[in-house]
Amino acid sequence: MSASGAAKARAKLAARGGEQSVPCEQAIQDAIARAKATGRTRFLAWVVPLPDAGAGFGLRAHAWAGVGDRYYWERVDAKELYFAWGSVEELEGEGPDRFASVRAWQRDIAARLEWTGEARAAGRALLLGGFGFESKASTDPDWKAFPAARFVLPEGIIERVADVARCVVFARVEPGATAAAVADDLTRRLRDARSSIAEEAVDRAGEGVLASAAEGATENGVEGPEYRVRADRSHDRFRGQLRSALAEIASGRVAKLVLARSLAVEHDADFDVPGFLERLRALYPSCTLVAVGRGRDSFLAATPESLIRVEGLALETAALAGTAPRGRTPDEDLRLAAALLASEKERAEHAHVVEAIRGVLERRCAQLEVPA
């Protein structure tokens, strides 16, 4: 039997078994033909359904990825999760044109990308990465892994939206590629994806299963690991800066200032990033969880803010300012919320954000609605 005949036979067996495990040979051949015709690399994306492996499968996948490129994005309450790993193609840049460069690259990738397998909504995550606030890469060694702009077309994306789980795996298709080599890349990455979400998933370094969120807590008199916290400036110096900021505001020279301190948290062993994400996930289910990892470095957050949401010609964003603690009971929550709404200081802070957003959007929208 020829190699192509064997592939077809495997595809038929997989279809009878109800599990898609072989990519479409015709889609691969078409992508190779286009690569040869244009003389440029093409990319093939294969979309495959996945069984829902439970609430924590994205965290297991993150642990499995080890020190490779890894991207985690989840909104628990909205039932939306994306995890991506690896890099098939990437772009790094800096300077004021970095946004335009990434957009041009995104369009070029989209024009050279072929799809096969299940249908997938057009608005789903495809390229993963981020921008720095500054146009140049930071000289701080803590940020060495994160340039001013970096985006990748990953090796694969595991996603769950509205309780439907899928995997998208990607392969490069060079003008001289063989169908067997492309199929091998795709099937290997699908196998990796299925391994990563298995209950017994371990990280690539073989260091063990995803740690419990409770790890490190004192239990039965046994002390957990030690963490040392160091601020970048003293309390007295920071209070002095706060007094100076308040004086500037009182003088009318400044309307709003945001002061912040950074804290260095030191630990003798490696930090358990998936375990930390698991704790954030449990504490802040209404926030967006983000984790970007590259090598030994990770950037992670749980944020209540949504920068922008675009659907068709409709754009939506949210003004979020002012801070209050959560209560221990629903009644205490209501009292704290009422105090937040009644606070002149908090309302003024919120108004600054509303006006800043209005100033940006009014010039770009045919119609703008700002709720009271």
Short mmCIF file of C-alpha atoms in Angstrom, two decimals, residues 13-269:
data_model
loop_
_atom_site.label_atom_id
_atom_site.label_comp_id
_atom_site.label_asym_id
_atom_site.label_seq_id
_atom_site.Cartn_x
_atom_site.Cartn_y
_atom_site.Cartn_z
CA LEU A 13 -10.67 3.88 10.37
CA ALA A 14 -10.63 7.08 12.38
CA ALA A 15 -13.97 8.15 10.92
CA ARG A 16 -15.54 4.81 11.85
CA GLY A 17 -14.14 5.16 15.37
CA GLY A 18 -15.72 8.59 15.77
CA GLU A 19 -12.38 10.38 16.41
CA GLN A 20 -10.61 12.59 13.92
CA SER A 21 -6.90 11.70 14.11
CA VAL A 22 -5.61 12.21 10.54
CA PRO A 23 -5.58 15.60 8.77
CA CYS A 24 -7.21 15.96 5.37
CA GLU A 25 -4.69 14.89 2.71
CA GLN A 26 -6.32 17.03 0.03
CA ALA A 27 -5.99 20.17 2.20
CA ILE A 28 -2.28 19.42 2.66
CA GLN A 29 -1.73 18.85 -1.05
CA ASP A 30 -3.58 22.10 -1.87
CA ALA A 31 -1.41 24.06 0.58
CA ILE A 32 1.78 22.57 -0.90
CA ALA A 33 0.62 23.45 -4.41
CA ARG A 34 -0.03 27.09 -3.40
CA ALA A 35 3.36 27.29 -1.68
CA LYS A 36 5.07 26.07 -4.85
CA ALA A 37 3.06 28.44 -7.04
CA THR A 38 3.88 31.50 -4.94
CA GLY A 39 7.36 30.49 -3.76
CA ARG A 40 6.36 31.44 -0.22
CA THR A 41 5.71 29.52 2.96
CA ARG A 42 2.04 28.73 3.61
CA PHE A 43 0.48 27.66 6.90
CA LEU A 44 -2.12 24.99 7.54
CA ALA A 45 -4.52 25.06 10.52
CA TRP A 46 -6.36 21.87 11.50
CA VAL A 47 -9.39 22.23 13.80
CA VAL A 48 -10.29 19.13 15.82
CA PRO A 49 -12.97 18.66 18.53
CA LEU A 50 -11.77 17.78 22.02
CA PRO A 51 -13.56 16.15 24.94
CA ASP A 52 -14.15 18.62 27.76
CA ALA A 53 -11.50 17.56 30.25
CA GLY A 54 -12.85 19.50 33.25
CA ALA A 55 -12.45 22.98 34.71
CA GLY A 56 -8.68 22.84 35.20
CA PHE A 57 -7.53 21.45 31.85
CA GLY A 58 -6.10 24.81 30.75
CA LEU A 59 -3.92 24.90 33.86
CA ARG A 60 -2.75 21.34 33.22
CA ALA A 61 -1.80 22.37 29.69
CA HIS A 62 0.14 25.35 31.06
CA ALA A 63 2.06 23.07 33.42
CA TRP A 64 2.75 20.62 30.59
CA ALA A 65 4.22 23.39 28.38
CA GLY A 66 7.19 23.73 30.75
CA VAL A 67 9.55 26.49 29.61
CA GLY A 68 8.32 26.68 26.01
CA ASP A 69 6.32 29.60 24.66
CA ARG A 70 2.95 29.52 26.42
CA TYR A 71 -0.12 31.74 26.49
CA TYR A 72 -3.10 31.40 28.83
CA TRP A 73 -6.25 33.54 28.67
CA GLU A 74 -9.46 32.73 30.53
CA ARG A 75 -12.69 34.39 31.63
CA VAL A 76 -14.19 31.90 34.06
CA ASP A 77 -17.65 33.44 34.40
CA ALA A 78 -17.94 33.85 30.62
CA LYS A 79 -16.85 30.22 30.03
CA GLU A 80 -14.10 31.29 27.66
CA LEU A 81 -10.60 29.77 27.68
CA TYR A 82 -7.63 29.79 25.32
CA PHE A 83 -4.28 28.13 25.87
CA ALA A 84 -1.57 28.20 23.20
CA TRP A 85 1.95 26.84 23.06
CA GLY A 86 5.00 26.98 20.84
CA SER A 87 5.78 29.12 17.80
CA VAL A 88 5.42 28.27 14.11
CA GLU A 89 6.05 31.86 12.98
CA GLU A 90 6.74 35.02 15.00
CA LEU A 91 7.37 38.74 14.77
CA GLU A 92 9.28 41.01 17.14
CA GLY A 93 9.57 44.77 16.84
CA GLU A 94 9.87 48.11 18.57
CA GLY A 95 9.39 51.79 17.91
CA PRO A 96 6.27 53.86 17.23
CA ASP A 97 5.42 51.78 14.14
CA ARG A 98 5.25 48.47 16.03
CA PHE A 99 1.45 48.39 16.02
CA ALA A 100 1.25 48.92 12.27
CA SER A 101 4.00 46.32 11.73
CA VAL A 102 2.09 43.70 13.71
CA ARG A 103 -1.14 44.51 11.87
CA ALA A 104 0.58 44.14 8.47
CA TRP A 105 2.15 40.86 9.60
CA GLN A 106 -1.24 39.61 10.85
CA ARG A 107 -2.81 40.31 7.47
CA ASP A 108 0.03 38.56 5.68
CA ILE A 109 -0.28 35.46 7.89
CA ALA A 110 -4.05 35.39 7.35
CA ALA A 111 -3.56 35.54 3.57
CA ARG A 112 -1.21 32.51 3.68
CA LEU A 113 -3.23 30.42 6.14
CA GLU A 114 -5.30 27.42 4.99
CA TRP A 115 -7.97 25.81 7.17
CA THR A 116 -9.14 22.23 7.43
CA GLY A 117 -11.20 20.19 9.87
CA GLU A 118 -14.12 21.59 11.88
CA ALA A 119 -15.55 25.06 11.28
CA ARG A 120 -14.26 27.76 13.66
CA ALA A 121 -15.68 31.24 14.32
CA ALA A 122 -13.69 34.04 12.67
CA GLY A 123 -13.26 36.06 15.87
CA ARG A 124 -11.43 33.38 17.85
CA ALA A 125 -7.85 33.80 19.06
CA LEU A 126 -5.22 33.13 16.41
CA LEU A 127 -2.03 35.16 17.00
CA LEU A 128 -0.81 35.49 20.59
CA GLY A 129 1.48 38.09 22.11
CA GLY A 130 1.54 41.62 23.40
CA PHE A 131 2.95 45.15 23.35
CA GLY A 132 4.95 47.08 25.89
CA PHE A 133 3.73 50.50 26.98
CA GLU A 134 7.08 51.95 25.89
CA SER A 135 8.16 51.89 22.25
CA LYS A 136 11.59 50.49 23.15
CA ALA A 137 12.31 47.24 24.96
CA SER A 138 12.87 47.67 28.69
CA THR A 139 16.45 47.59 29.94
CA ASP A 140 15.24 46.05 33.20
CA PRO A 141 16.53 42.44 33.29
CA ASP A 142 13.18 41.32 34.72
CA TRP A 143 11.62 42.15 31.33
CA LYS A 144 14.30 40.66 29.08
CA ALA A 145 11.91 38.00 27.72
CA PHE A 146 9.26 40.55 26.70
CA PRO A 147 10.18 42.97 23.88
CA ALA A 148 8.21 46.07 22.91
CA ALA A 149 6.16 43.96 20.51
CA ARG A 150 6.08 40.20 20.00
CA PHE A 151 3.40 38.00 18.46
CA VAL A 152 3.45 34.36 17.39
CA LEU A 153 1.43 31.96 15.31
CA PRO A 154 1.57 29.10 17.85
CA GLU A 155 2.03 25.38 17.31
CA GLY A 156 -1.42 24.86 18.76
CA ILE A 157 -4.37 26.41 20.56
CA ILE A 158 -6.65 24.62 22.99
CA GLU A 159 -9.90 26.48 23.44
CA ARG A 160 -13.20 26.11 25.23
CA VAL A 161 -16.02 28.53 24.46
CA ALA A 162 -19.52 27.97 25.86
CA ASP A 163 -18.62 24.42 26.98
CA VAL A 164 -17.41 23.39 23.50
CA ALA A 165 -13.74 22.38 23.45
CA ARG A 166 -11.56 22.34 20.34
CA CYS A 167 -7.93 22.16 19.37
CA VAL A 168 -6.32 24.06 16.51
CA VAL A 169 -2.86 22.88 15.43
CA PHE A 170 -0.65 24.65 12.90
CA ALA A 171 2.08 23.55 10.49
CA ARG A 172 4.43 25.37 8.15
CA VAL A 173 4.05 24.34 4.51
CA GLU A 174 7.21 25.11 2.53
CA PRO A 175 7.31 25.04 -1.29
CA GLY A 176 9.37 21.83 -1.15
CA ALA A 177 7.38 20.15 1.63
CA THR A 178 6.02 16.62 1.40
CA ALA A 179 2.48 15.74 2.43
CA ALA A 180 3.80 13.11 4.84
CA ALA A 181 6.00 15.63 6.69
CA VAL A 182 3.18 18.18 7.06
CA ALA A 183 0.76 15.48 8.25
CA ASP A 184 3.35 14.28 10.78
CA ASP A 185 3.71 17.83 12.19
CA LEU A 186 -0.05 18.23 12.56
CA THR A 187 -0.67 14.81 14.12
CA ARG A 188 2.24 15.22 16.54
CA ARG A 189 0.88 18.56 17.73
CA LEU A 190 -2.61 17.13 18.12
CA ARG A 191 -1.10 14.29 20.16
CA ASP A 192 0.72 16.88 22.30
CA ALA A 193 -2.54 18.76 22.87
CA ARG A 194 -4.37 15.64 24.00
CA SER A 195 -1.49 14.71 26.29
CA SER A 196 -1.39 18.18 27.82
CA ILE A 197 -4.99 18.11 29.05
CA ALA A 198 -4.95 14.52 30.33
CA GLU A 199 -5.64 14.16 34.05
CA GLU A 200 -2.16 12.73 34.56
CA ALA A 201 -0.50 15.59 32.61
CA VAL A 202 2.94 16.58 33.85
CA ASP A 203 5.22 19.36 32.78
CA ARG A 204 7.89 18.67 30.17
CA ALA A 205 10.63 18.67 32.80
CA GLY A 206 8.88 15.76 34.52
CA GLU A 207 8.57 17.70 37.76
CA GLY A 208 5.14 16.40 38.60
CA VAL A 209 1.46 17.14 38.38
CA LEU A 210 -0.15 20.52 38.76
CA ALA A 211 0.19 21.55 42.37
CA SER A 212 -2.86 22.15 44.51
CA ALA A 213 -3.82 25.76 45.10
CA ALA A 214 -3.51 25.06 48.81
CA GLU A 215 0.14 24.02 48.53
CA GLY A 216 2.34 26.04 50.83
CA ALA A 217 -0.33 26.67 53.44
CA THR A 218 0.36 25.79 57.03
CA GLU A 219 -1.40 22.55 57.83
CA ASN A 220 -1.22 20.32 60.90
CA GLY A 221 1.55 22.48 62.29
CA VAL A 222 3.83 22.01 59.25
CA GLU A 223 5.17 25.27 57.86
CA GLY A 224 4.88 25.97 54.14
CA PRO A 225 7.64 27.41 51.94
CA GLU A 226 9.23 30.74 52.84
CA TYR A 227 8.72 33.85 50.72
CA ARG A 228 10.62 37.13 51.20
CA VAL A 229 9.02 40.38 50.03
CA ARG A 230 11.06 43.49 49.27
CA ALA A 231 9.66 46.85 48.09
CA ASP A 232 11.52 49.08 45.65
CA ARG A 233 11.33 52.00 48.14
CA SER A 234 10.66 52.52 51.83
CA HIS A 235 7.24 53.26 53.36
CA ASP A 236 8.45 56.72 54.45
CA ARG A 237 9.62 57.60 50.94
CA PHE A 238 6.39 56.36 49.37
CA ARG A 239 4.27 58.34 51.87
CA GLY A 240 6.31 61.44 51.00
CA GLN A 241 5.54 60.89 47.31
CA LEU A 242 1.85 60.53 48.15
CA ARG A 243 1.90 63.85 50.03
CA SER A 244 3.60 65.54 47.07
CA ALA A 245 1.01 64.10 44.68
CA LEU A 246 -1.88 65.34 46.84
CA ALA A 247 -0.29 68.81 46.98
CA GLU A 248 -0.03 68.90 43.17
CA ILE A 249 -3.70 67.94 42.85
CA ALA A 250 -4.77 70.50 45.47
CA SER A 251 -2.86 73.23 43.58
CA GLY A 252 -4.81 72.49 40.41
CA ARG A 253 -1.68 71.78 38.37
CA VAL A 254 -2.57 68.09 38.11
CA ALA A 255 -6.01 66.43 37.98
CA LYS A 256 -4.97 62.84 38.62
CA LEU A 257 -1.79 60.94 39.50
CA VAL A 258 -1.30 57.21 39.85
CA LEU A 259 1.54 56.12 42.12
CA ALA A 260 2.72 52.55 42.38
CA ARG A 261 5.43 50.49 43.99
CA SER A 262 6.88 47.24 42.76
CA LEU A 263 7.46 44.33 45.12
CA ALA A 264 10.08 41.63 44.63
CA VAL A 265 8.91 38.30 46.08
CA GLU A 266 11.83 35.92 46.52
CA HIS A 267 11.61 32.17 47.00
CA ASP A 268 14.32 29.52 47.19
CA ALA A 269 12.55 27.16 44.77
#
